[in-house]
Amino acid sequence: MRFGDVGRLALENLWRTRLRTVLTTLGVIIGIGALVSMVSFGSGIQHNVASEFRQLELFTLIQVLPGDIDMSDPVASGMQAMEEGVVTLDDETIRALEAIPGVKLVYPEVTFPARLALDDGASQTTVRALPAAISEFKPFSELPYGRFFESDDELSIVVSQRLLEDLGIRLTDVPEPAGRAREDTTVIYRMLHSDEVLGRKLTLSTSVVDAAALMQSVARFEIPSGDLPVREEVTELTIVGILERSGGFTSLGLGGRAIVPPETAERIPRLAISSVWDLIGGGGEDSGYTSVSVRVGSMQDLDAAQEEIEALGLSTVTIADHLEDVRNAFVVMDALLGAVGTIALLVAGLGIANTMVTSILERTREIGVMKAIGGGEWDIRRIFFVEAAAIGLMGGILGLVLGWLVTRLANVIANAYIRPYGVEPTDLFHMPLWLILGAVAFAVVVSLLAGIYPAARAARVDPVTALRHD
Amino acid sequence: MSSRARVRREHPLEHILETRSLTKTYHRGTTEIRVLDGVDIAVAPGEFVSIVGRSGSGKSTLLNLIGGLDTPDGGSITVDGHEVASAHPKALALHRRRTVGMVFQSFNLITTRTALENVTLALAFGEFPRAKRRERATSLLTSVGLAERVDHRPGELSGGEAQRVAVARALANDPAILLADEPTGNLDSATSAEIIALLRELNRDHGLTVLMVTHDHEGAREVSNRVLTLLDGRVVDEEVVRS
């Protein structure tokens, strides 16, 4: 019998027992629907994290740390490294890093505490130095307001919207996330247009130890009473750019709240300590920078560059390394989510087997007749297999539709819940092509497996007995 | 009657059907029932042979073995030059499809399909070209006198009509021999006569070889060339009615 005839017979049989076919298929639909929505949730989270990283071009970033630092115990191994005199991150190292092929930009990690003031508002925060050249990279290449630095020594500052809020200012031209307004009614903001902020002069105050005053007291054998002789240094900086309000998972302290050009930072008098690390290391220039960031041109250059940097005796950390850990965690989650859907589908498979065995009992005589008029075992087996596969295929496709509807609905509900917290609406679910094709294929395979026994049983029907059957 | 001219073979076989020392035993619990106990029969092409005998004499079993629905314990069956007794299940399916056509007492039509669909299903198993199936099935049903009833389901047909559909179906793939197992057993006498007449006509006018099992000894004598009597699994009598 030709396959077209087998298919036609199988579909006619399914149509003849419509109600049973529909109920059996419903089992598959629910199983696949559960599987698809579960897995697309896992996949969605993974997709969102990865695409956010990619959007920020973090895949091209290598964080370089001095020596062989064991990241599980950085302080202890760091101390050890310093005693043994391993490679430090000084200007010479930076030049070596810049020479590595594929490397586009190298800049040291420089942060320092400062007090920023604008009009009546003031805020104590951490200021970060980033070179003008980083404006090639996101998010600095796409500042929503103003521009990034044009040189490394201009007296400019790029501020975050968060900092402006700390200074009592809100921008009127920022699209306000719905439901956010009621969150902090006790604070009264000055509402300003971004043009009214850009170009304003902001004062940056740093504390420095007044060396002269200290020497005087030491000379007089006086123990400085009360505070150390600390002096405030004030620098005026022009606001040239405003950063996007960072949302989602990965603000990662990328920009910090305020950014100044590196040479300007150098000129700002400040305490030589910017972190605990400096205190441990004794501070100062000779111990080098705490860390250096290296940007490569593209993701393809990342691995090679990372190897070369490590060959210099330095430690590296990349987002890809972190992502690997994240991915491993997702594998476990996906497996758990997938297992729930798979169980549902296996139950549906039992339903198919049950339906088909019932159907064989009813159709015993018919099978006998088909054999008597020339039907071979192979023909009979194929008819039942196609019936099972058709249930699987229909169930798979409709299950996909059900799963999709469920994820859309869940997405709307979930976004409605998180929106008041100022989170940008995101698609929590992701349905990649492999999931779509895989789900349908899985449904068909499970159905065929469920059909093995009934098909074999149908093929073995003894025509003599079947035709006596009433 | 068929649209295809019945061309047997260039060197006609002496016997289109031949069985030798055919035995078949059924096991019912611990008891063994020897249904056939060394049956030797031979049918020449174009012959109409009837087998009569009491219930349990092994008539239907013999027909099922020849029809390839069952396999014997011993002996040989040759139909149209092919050995059937020891054939592989696949070859047996092919035998049922191409070499023999079967008609049963209880019609054995598929009740959910129309008369036409019952015939086209046999054509589908015979891998008859799909486009021509309807035409061939209609012509077969017309030739058994059912031109007006092609789209009726078996439940809407009388017993005689249903058996005519079964005959048309049995002839669908142009078999070498028609095997009829008590074709009139479920019919009243008038309808029985019609069906017997139809078989006779197919035999006489179209040269179809017919092997019929029946209770009705007298009816068999009227239409057959030979009547064989089966008793306890053996052929005990052979009567040549006309040669």
XYZ file of C-alpha atoms in Angstrom:
713
model
C 0.000 0.000 0.000
C 1.307 3.433 -0.900
C 2.107 5.904 1.841
C -0.541 8.345 0.614
C -3.197 5.662 1.082
C -1.838 4.771 4.521
C -2.006 8.438 5.545
C -5.529 8.832 4.192
C -6.768 5.719 5.978
C -5.141 6.804 9.232
C -6.700 10.263 9.082
C -10.099 8.800 8.204
C -9.837 6.528 11.232
C -8.981 9.473 13.476
C -11.867 11.446 12.055
C -14.247 8.541 12.633
C -13.469 8.621 16.354
C -13.292 12.416 16.563
C -14.110 12.845 20.216
C -11.519 10.331 21.325
C -8.953 11.813 18.959
C -9.606 15.293 20.311
C -9.328 14.168 23.936
C -6.135 12.236 23.278
C -4.640 15.118 21.333
C -5.582 17.464 24.160
C -3.263 15.484 26.416
C -0.402 16.079 24.007
C -1.350 19.754 23.624
C -1.195 20.295 27.361
C 2.061 18.350 27.666
C 3.768 20.290 24.896
C 2.227 23.551 26.099
C 3.707 22.981 29.548
C 7.054 21.954 28.130
C 7.287 24.903 25.773
C 6.259 27.551 28.274
C 8.584 26.126 30.944
C 11.600 25.893 28.695
C 10.953 29.249 27.046
C 10.910 30.819 30.502
C 14.337 29.363 31.277
C 15.550 30.307 27.855
C 14.075 33.802 28.215
C 16.008 34.590 31.381
C 19.201 33.341 29.824
C 18.534 35.284 26.660
C 17.840 38.502 28.559
C 21.021 38.286 30.594
C 23.144 37.473 27.567
C 21.631 40.183 25.388
C 21.987 42.802 28.083
C 25.650 41.900 28.417
C 26.000 42.063 24.680
C 24.202 45.363 24.467
C 26.704 46.885 26.842
C 29.489 45.331 24.795
C 30.755 43.714 27.946
C 31.881 40.715 25.986
C 34.797 42.784 24.758
C 35.924 43.696 28.270
C 38.771 41.976 30.098
C 39.416 42.908 33.687
C 43.128 42.539 34.417
C 44.367 42.009 37.969
C 47.917 41.821 39.197
C 49.672 38.487 39.400
C 48.174 35.112 39.997
C 45.441 36.077 42.318
C 43.257 33.330 43.537
C 39.830 34.850 43.178
C 38.377 32.643 45.892
C 40.667 34.321 48.413
C 41.938 37.489 46.794
C 43.250 39.176 49.937
C 45.454 36.321 51.127
C 46.808 35.460 47.733
C 47.226 39.137 46.963
C 49.402 39.625 50.042
C 51.410 36.622 49.046
C 51.763 37.933 45.553
C 53.137 41.202 46.833
C 55.671 39.500 49.037
C 56.885 37.398 46.175
C 56.934 40.386 43.897
C 54.735 39.330 41.035
C 53.775 41.409 38.051
C 52.113 44.626 39.109
C 49.879 46.863 37.076
C 52.003 49.894 36.393
C 52.264 52.156 33.359
C 54.793 49.810 31.801
C 52.361 46.916 32.051
C 49.684 49.095 30.461
C 51.969 49.771 27.502
C 52.587 45.993 27.202
C 48.857 45.387 27.235
C 48.273 48.008 24.575
C 50.718 46.185 22.295
C 48.668 42.986 22.293
C 46.896 42.477 18.960
C 43.179 42.997 19.054
C 43.385 45.273 22.076
C 41.755 48.601 21.403
C 41.818 50.354 24.710
C 43.554 49.954 28.048
C 42.666 52.030 31.072
C 43.418 51.628 34.743
C 40.786 51.434 37.421
C 40.853 54.782 39.152
C 38.157 55.743 41.620
C 38.165 58.178 44.495
C 35.624 59.507 46.935
C 34.436 63.063 46.504
C 31.646 65.382 47.450
C 29.710 66.766 44.541
C 27.566 69.855 44.823
C 25.279 71.716 42.473
C 23.251 74.679 43.688
C 21.711 73.574 47.002
C 22.181 69.867 46.507
C 25.219 67.871 47.530
C 26.162 64.213 47.542
C 29.076 62.130 48.767
C 29.928 59.606 46.092
C 32.622 57.684 44.280
C 34.038 59.352 41.211
C 35.521 57.274 38.475
C 38.114 58.183 35.857
C 37.542 56.897 32.340
C 39.447 57.896 29.191
C 37.839 59.834 26.354
C 38.630 56.928 24.049
C 36.026 54.770 25.791
C 33.363 56.817 24.026
C 33.719 54.280 21.221
C 32.068 51.711 23.468
C 28.599 51.382 24.841
C 27.032 52.837 26.864
C 29.311 55.846 26.490
C 28.873 55.896 22.741
C 25.152 56.458 23.200
C 24.727 59.013 25.928
C 21.097 60.094 25.958
C 21.968 63.683 26.817
C 25.103 65.609 25.992
C 28.371 63.998 25.018
C 31.293 62.074 26.416
C 34.755 63.603 26.884
C 36.691 64.794 23.862
C 40.050 64.851 25.641
C 41.543 63.270 28.705
C 42.316 66.570 30.396
C 39.175 68.670 29.973
C 37.529 69.972 33.115
C 34.332 68.095 32.499
C 32.184 65.554 34.229
C 29.591 63.034 33.057
C 26.926 62.375 35.654
C 24.301 59.705 36.120
C 20.626 60.472 36.543
C 20.870 58.803 39.913
C 23.434 61.367 40.998
C 21.228 64.192 39.749
C 18.429 62.819 41.899
C 20.783 62.790 44.879
C 21.410 66.422 44.073
C 17.665 67.054 44.068
C 17.180 67.288 40.343
C 14.948 65.360 38.026
C 14.955 65.700 34.300
C 11.671 66.682 32.726
C 12.555 65.121 29.399
C 13.037 61.593 30.751
C 10.246 59.201 29.887
C 8.835 58.366 33.283
C 8.185 54.674 33.859
C 4.520 54.223 34.616
C 3.568 53.877 38.245
C 6.889 55.221 39.441
C 5.797 58.704 40.450
C 4.225 57.798 43.778
C 7.288 55.968 45.037
C 8.990 58.837 46.868
C 6.636 61.690 47.450
C 8.534 62.998 50.482
C 11.401 64.239 48.378
C 10.746 67.340 46.358
C 12.742 67.496 43.179
C 13.515 70.434 41.034
C 12.258 69.549 37.628
C 14.743 70.664 35.008
C 15.145 70.031 31.331
C 18.402 68.290 30.447
C 19.509 71.434 28.580
C 19.300 73.326 31.851
C 21.679 70.835 33.457
C 24.187 70.383 30.657
C 26.857 73.068 30.722
C 26.319 73.830 34.405
C 29.327 73.980 36.660
C 29.436 71.421 39.447
C 31.819 71.606 42.369
C 33.845 68.572 43.317
C 35.393 68.647 46.774
C 38.065 66.266 47.929
C 39.763 65.967 51.264
C 43.523 66.009 51.418
C 45.811 65.803 54.399
C 47.301 69.218 54.888
C 50.912 68.189 54.792
C 52.156 71.592 55.958
C 49.834 71.623 58.950
C 50.799 68.057 59.777
C 54.496 68.823 59.614
C 53.995 71.836 61.846
C 52.307 69.826 64.542
C 54.866 67.072 64.269
C 57.658 69.638 64.577
C 56.056 70.998 67.704
C 55.786 67.484 69.159
C 52.130 67.996 69.399
C 49.798 65.171 68.987
C 47.205 66.556 66.627
C 44.150 67.042 68.720
C 40.851 65.946 67.291
C 40.804 65.607 63.526
C 43.749 65.177 61.283
C 44.705 68.409 59.603
C 42.544 67.820 56.609
C 41.949 70.444 53.976
C 39.218 70.580 51.394
C 40.166 71.060 47.775
C 37.473 72.284 45.422
C 37.465 71.796 41.659
C 34.858 73.131 39.281
C 33.781 70.823 36.503
C 31.332 71.346 33.650
C 28.568 68.788 33.177
C 28.902 67.656 29.575
C 26.891 64.447 29.539
C 24.220 62.532 31.388
C 24.124 58.734 31.498
C 21.090 56.575 30.852
C 19.201 55.494 33.905
C 20.660 52.066 34.433
C 18.024 49.386 34.629
C 17.830 45.658 34.665
C 20.394 43.290 36.040
C 23.661 44.664 34.857
C 24.430 48.149 35.948
C 27.570 46.439 37.252
C 29.007 49.739 38.416
C 29.984 50.328 34.854
C 29.814 54.039 34.838
C 29.510 54.817 38.484
C 27.621 57.938 39.425
C 30.112 60.419 38.117
C 32.913 60.137 35.597
C 35.822 62.463 34.981
C 38.659 62.263 32.412
C 41.828 60.511 33.729
C 44.250 63.430 33.482
C 41.765 65.707 35.153
C 41.448 63.111 37.921
C 45.197 63.117 38.269
C 45.184 66.849 38.811
C 42.533 66.747 41.486
C 44.320 66.690 44.833
C 43.094 63.818 46.911
C 44.050 61.219 49.455
C 46.144 58.560 47.865
C 43.853 55.891 49.077
C 40.908 54.977 46.958
C 40.250 51.522 48.245
C 41.053 49.043 50.955
C 43.406 47.454 48.524
C 45.594 50.530 48.543
C 45.687 50.462 52.337
C 46.852 46.872 52.375
C 49.385 47.443 49.680
C 50.644 50.525 51.405
C 49.147 52.728 48.708
C 51.211 54.844 46.407
C 52.243 54.536 42.818
C 54.862 51.823 43.160
C 52.368 49.072 43.888
C 50.520 49.911 40.661
C 46.831 50.045 39.918
C 44.368 47.741 41.563
C 42.989 46.676 38.220
C 43.121 47.590 34.576
C 40.358 47.260 32.028
C 41.186 46.060 28.536
C 38.749 46.463 25.667
C 39.176 44.366 22.557
C 37.716 45.193 19.167
C 35.361 42.261 18.928
C 34.293 39.143 20.780
C 36.421 37.042 18.436
C 39.571 38.735 19.730
C 38.697 38.073 23.330
C 40.114 34.595 23.851
C 43.424 35.257 22.128
C 43.917 38.530 23.981
C 43.024 36.917 27.292
C 45.647 34.229 26.727
C 48.330 36.756 25.917
C 47.532 38.792 28.997
C 47.762 35.732 31.176
C 51.071 34.900 29.507
C 52.347 38.194 30.946
C 51.737 36.753 34.404
C 48.543 38.678 35.053
C 45.161 37.460 36.141
C 42.096 38.104 34.029
C 38.377 38.063 34.516
C 35.886 38.367 31.668
C 32.144 38.513 31.523
C 32.305 35.340 29.479
C 33.855 33.609 32.503
C 30.988 34.818 34.632
C 28.508 33.908 31.956
C 29.817 30.353 31.963
C 28.872 30.048 35.641
C 25.529 31.631 34.939
C 24.974 29.249 32.042
C 25.736 26.225 34.205
C 23.151 27.405 36.686
C 20.660 27.781 33.842
C 21.303 24.240 32.624
C 20.077 22.958 35.968
C 17.062 25.252 35.923
C 16.213 24.349 32.317
C 16.454 20.668 33.164
C 14.044 21.097 36.063
C 11.590 23.132 34.008
C 11.918 20.728 31.086
C 11.324 17.748 33.374
C 7.914 19.073 34.390
C 6.875 19.426 30.756
C 8.364 16.069 29.846
C 6.385 14.312 32.548
C 3.213 15.911 31.227
C 4.089 14.738 27.744
C 4.865 11.195 28.881
C 1.468 11.024 30.524
C -0.002 12.147 27.212
C 1.980 9.356 25.540
C 0.315 6.819 27.816
C -2.996 8.359 26.779
C -2.150 7.757 23.144
C -1.192 4.145 23.811
C -4.421 3.633 25.735
C -6.560 5.165 23.003
C -4.934 3.079 20.338
C -5.207 -0.198 22.204
C -8.905 0.530 22.729
C -9.223 1.312 19.083
C -7.578 -1.981 18.097
C -10.050 -3.916 20.213
C -12.882 -2.158 18.415
C -11.327 -2.571 15.018
C -10.174 -6.164 15.308
C -12.649 -7.346 12.710
C -11.778 -4.486 10.387
C -8.089 -5.344 10.693
C -8.975 -8.952 9.843
C -10.885 -7.784 6.769
C -7.996 -5.612 5.666
C -5.678 -8.581 5.973
C -8.097 -10.834 4.070
C -8.243 -8.456 1.124
C -4.474 -8.177 0.935
C -3.274 -5.960 3.766
C 0.173 -6.998 5.001
C 1.440 -6.659 8.550
C 3.598 -3.785 7.387
C 0.551 -1.939 5.996
C -1.440 -2.396 9.200
C 1.502 -1.328 11.367
C 2.019 1.788 9.284
C -1.644 2.785 9.530
C -1.446 2.733 13.331
C 1.921 4.463 13.391
C 0.611 7.253 11.204
C -2.423 7.612 13.481
C -0.108 7.972 16.479
C 2.216 10.349 14.643
C -0.705 12.465 13.451
C -1.946 12.831 17.028
C 1.598 13.782 18.035
C 1.999 16.277 15.218
C -1.358 17.959 15.789
C -0.783 17.953 19.532
C 2.729 19.305 19.046
C 1.691 22.193 16.835
C -1.371 23.135 18.880
C 0.656 22.651 22.066
C 3.159 25.122 20.705
C 0.337 27.587 20.155
C -0.964 26.957 23.678
C 2.521 27.377 25.134
C 2.955 30.614 23.237
C -0.391 31.966 24.452
C 0.508 31.023 28.031
C 3.857 32.808 27.831
C 2.256 35.933 26.330
C -0.330 36.012 29.088
C 2.248 35.345 31.803
C 4.450 38.041 30.334
C 1.706 40.644 30.463
C 0.868 39.724 34.050
C 4.491 39.610 35.185
C 5.296 42.950 33.590
C 2.237 44.513 35.195
C 3.630 43.383 38.577
C 7.194 44.575 38.134
C 6.427 47.828 36.364
C 5.671 49.786 39.559
C 9.214 49.023 40.667
C 10.561 50.959 37.740
C 11.753 47.962 35.768
C 11.587 48.424 32.039
C 9.061 46.030 30.448
C 10.992 43.027 29.187
C 10.034 39.831 27.451
C 10.584 37.197 30.105
C 10.132 34.350 27.634
C 12.183 33.382 24.668
C 11.122 30.816 22.087
C 14.110 29.969 19.925
C 13.729 27.982 16.719
C 15.278 24.873 18.283
C 12.561 24.901 20.915
C 9.783 25.245 18.340
C 11.073 22.468 16.091
C 12.289 20.371 19.015
C 8.923 20.493 20.777
C 7.007 19.304 17.709
C 9.604 16.625 16.982
C 9.512 15.508 20.616
C 5.717 15.225 20.489
C 5.897 13.095 17.340
C 8.657 10.890 18.767
C 6.793 10.313 22.042
C 3.617 9.518 20.071
C 5.464 7.061 17.855
C 6.959 5.390 20.919
C 3.462 5.188 22.385
C 2.295 3.678 19.097
C 4.901 0.889 18.959
C 3.008 -1.578 21.081
C -0.480 -0.928 19.638
C 0.865 -1.023 16.071
C 2.680 -4.300 16.666
C -0.411 -5.722 18.281
C -2.618 -4.638 15.396
C -0.203 -6.130 12.878
C -0.289 -9.474 14.735
C -4.081 -9.764 14.642
C -4.938 -13.249 13.370
C -7.341 -12.786 10.457
C -9.090 -16.129 11.007
C -9.918 -15.226 14.605
C -10.706 -11.627 13.730
C -13.184 -12.600 11.033
C -14.976 -14.951 13.415
C -15.120 -12.049 15.861
C -18.575 -10.509 16.115
C -16.549 -8.656 -16.822
C -13.342 -6.976 -15.731
C -12.031 -4.005 -17.610
C -8.742 -5.826 -17.854
C -8.862 -8.766 -20.191
C -8.312 -11.956 -18.278
C -5.153 -13.320 -19.811
C -4.012 -16.255 -17.757
C -0.659 -17.595 -18.792
C 0.835 -18.601 -22.066
C 1.248 -22.211 -20.958
C -1.937 -22.931 -19.059
C -1.369 -24.929 -15.915
C -3.137 -28.174 -15.673
C -4.251 -27.151 -12.169
C -4.604 -23.633 -10.963
C -4.945 -24.978 -7.424
C -3.454 -28.081 -5.912
C -3.132 -29.273 -2.326
C -1.149 -32.305 -1.191
C -1.416 -34.127 2.152
C -2.702 -30.995 3.800
C -2.968 -31.256 7.594
C -4.066 -28.783 10.211
C -4.454 -29.318 13.935
C -6.009 -26.916 16.419
C -5.246 -27.005 20.101
C -8.121 -26.307 22.446
C -6.671 -26.471 25.937
C -5.272 -29.981 26.266
C -7.295 -31.524 23.455
C -6.015 -31.638 19.904
C -8.469 -31.323 17.073
C -7.238 -32.567 13.720
C -9.280 -30.377 11.405
C -7.618 -31.478 8.182
C -6.113 -34.902 7.885
C -4.356 -35.202 4.549
C -6.406 -33.318 2.006
C -5.528 -33.670 -1.666
C -7.584 -31.587 -4.046
C -6.893 -30.122 -7.462
C -8.816 -27.469 -9.396
C -8.323 -26.802 -13.096
C -8.500 -23.268 -14.517
C -12.048 -22.197 -15.242
C -13.554 -24.917 -13.045
C -16.360 -24.393 -10.524
C -15.721 -26.732 -7.610
C -17.872 -27.006 -4.508
C -16.927 -28.505 -1.167
C -19.740 -29.784 0.980
C -19.757 -31.343 4.411
C -21.112 -30.993 7.897
C -20.142 -28.317 10.341
C -16.671 -29.031 11.673
C -15.695 -31.138 8.704
C -12.867 -28.689 8.017
C -14.326 -26.926 4.935
C -13.723 -23.372 6.132
C -10.266 -24.216 7.440
C -9.345 -25.617 4.035
C -10.537 -22.425 2.366
C -8.647 -20.224 4.865
C -5.437 -22.168 4.171
C -5.866 -21.797 0.410
C -6.711 -18.130 0.903
C -3.502 -17.562 2.866
C -5.289 -16.466 6.039
C -3.871 -19.401 7.942
C -0.917 -21.748 7.572
C -1.075 -25.564 7.551
C 0.907 -27.885 9.814
C 1.897 -30.096 6.943
C 1.467 -30.649 3.224
C 1.619 -28.217 0.339
C -0.690 -25.749 -1.399
C 0.092 -24.457 -4.859
C -2.031 -21.639 -6.272
C -1.353 -20.240 -9.722
C 2.117 -21.761 -9.649
C 3.068 -20.374 -6.240
C 3.700 -22.386 -3.099
C 1.534 -20.959 -0.331
C 1.892 -23.395 2.583
C 5.405 -22.395 3.549
C 5.295 -18.811 2.293
C 6.724 -15.901 4.273
C 4.060 -13.608 5.815
C 4.935 -10.923 3.285
C 4.500 -13.316 0.372
C 1.281 -14.513 1.964
C -0.086 -10.958 2.047
C 0.817 -10.622 -1.613
C -0.961 -13.914 -2.317
C -4.143 -12.679 -0.623
C -3.883 -9.435 -2.498
C -3.229 -10.702 -6.010
C -3.921 -14.401 -6.427
C -7.098 -15.064 -4.496
C -10.335 -13.233 -3.836
C -12.426 -14.229 -0.832
C -16.135 -14.023 -0.094
C -17.428 -14.865 3.384
C -20.697 -15.965 4.907
C -20.893 -12.804 7.020
C -19.876 -10.513 4.109
C -17.068 -8.917 6.174
C -17.530 -5.497 4.682
C -16.156 -2.510 6.553
C -19.343 -1.028 7.939
C -18.128 2.561 8.112
C -17.285 2.658 4.415
C -19.589 2.817 1.415
C -19.856 0.018 -1.121
C -17.532 1.928 -3.409
C -15.001 2.573 -0.631
C -14.971 -1.099 0.329
C -13.935 -1.935 -3.216
C -11.426 0.908 -3.556
C -9.786 -0.146 -0.273
C -8.968 -3.513 -1.847
C -7.616 -1.659 -4.878
C -5.506 0.512 -2.568
C -3.949 -2.564 -0.980
C -3.335 -3.842 -4.501
C -1.559 -0.552 -5.312
C -3.948 0.064 -8.172
C -3.403 3.597 -9.577
C -5.365 5.975 -7.407
C -6.850 7.987 -10.250
C -8.450 4.904 -11.798
C -9.742 3.262 -8.621
C -13.118 4.898 -8.596
C -13.745 4.041 -12.205
C -12.729 0.401 -11.721
C -14.740 0.029 -8.503
C -17.820 1.524 -10.153
C -17.505 -0.805 -13.099
C -17.107 -3.834 -10.780
C -20.148 -2.812 -8.740
C -22.119 -2.232 -11.926
C -21.250 -5.688 -13.170
C -22.655 -7.256 -9.974
C -25.812 -5.196 -10.420
C -25.195 -2.467 -7.846
C -24.757 0.596 -10.064
C -27.360 2.481 -8.021
C -26.013 1.519 -4.615
C -22.330 2.509 -4.809
C -22.579 5.246 -2.171
C -24.554 3.226 0.362
C -22.991 1.889 3.520
C -23.341 -1.851 4.312
C -25.993 -1.050 6.937
C -28.189 0.451 4.208
C -27.861 -2.582 1.948
C -29.824 -5.838 1.970
C -27.940 -9.082 2.627
C -27.875 -9.948 -1.053
C -26.585 -6.507 -1.964
C -23.905 -6.681 0.704
C -22.717 -10.025 -0.613
C -22.580 -8.591 -4.124
C -20.327 -5.818 -2.826
C -18.152 -8.527 -1.269
C -17.956 -10.311 -4.613
C -17.022 -7.098 -6.398
C -14.342 -6.487 -3.755
C -12.987 -10.028 -4.127
C -12.590 -9.451 -7.877
C -10.956 -6.028 -7.485
C -7.376 -7.170 -7.954
C -8.183 -9.658 -10.684
C -7.576 -12.897 -8.759
C -6.724 -16.254 -10.284
C -9.331 -17.958 -8.143
C -12.395 -16.885 -6.180
C -12.818 -18.565 -2.787
C -16.358 -18.412 -1.440
C -16.962 -19.593 2.136
C -20.693 -20.335 2.497
C -21.603 -17.208 0.524
C -25.312 -17.861 0.938
C -25.252 -18.954 4.588
C -26.731 -15.676 5.811
C -29.242 -15.204 2.995
C -32.795 -16.288 2.344
C -33.385 -18.809 -0.417
C -34.358 -16.337 -3.142
C -31.339 -14.133 -2.514
C -29.146 -17.231 -2.194
C -30.194 -18.288 -5.665
C -29.261 -14.839 -7.001
C -25.772 -14.984 -5.504
C -25.189 -18.529 -6.764
C -26.361 -17.377 -10.185
C -23.919 -14.487 -10.049
C -21.016 -16.817 -9.237
C -22.100 -19.165 -11.986
C -22.238 -16.325 -14.447
C -18.770 -15.113 -13.501
C -17.492 -18.653 -13.955
C -19.209 -19.392 -17.218
C -19.049 -16.041 -18.971
C -15.698 -14.784 -17.695
C -13.812 -18.000 -17.062
C -13.341 -17.273 -13.383
C -12.216 -20.268 -11.337
C -14.453 -20.676 -8.291
C -13.968 -22.801 -5.192
C -17.065 -22.675 -3.006
C -17.759 -24.130 0.402
C -21.423 -24.744 1.112
C -23.952 -26.635 3.195
C -26.313 -26.899 0.312
C -25.428 -30.075 -1.528
C -28.250 -29.793 -4.067
C -27.566 -26.153 -4.866
C -23.905 -27.014 -5.337
C -24.668 -29.777 -7.810
C -26.673 -27.347 -9.939
C -23.798 -24.980 -10.621
C -20.571 -26.927 -10.065
C -18.386 -29.025 -12.319
C -17.414 -31.143 -9.356
C -18.622 -31.534 -5.771
C -16.182 -32.740 -3.107
C -17.427 -34.071 0.211
C -15.322 -33.461 3.295
C -15.716 -35.538 6.442
C -13.515 -35.400 9.520
C -10.801 -33.599 7.644
C -10.646 -35.914 4.651
C -12.125 -35.828 1.163
C -14.446 -38.817 1.243
C -16.328 -38.359 -2.012
C -15.835 -36.684 -5.370
C -18.776 -36.306 -7.703
C -18.232 -35.049 -11.246
C -21.457 -33.271 -12.194
C -20.387 -31.962 -15.566
C -17.010 -31.757 -17.186
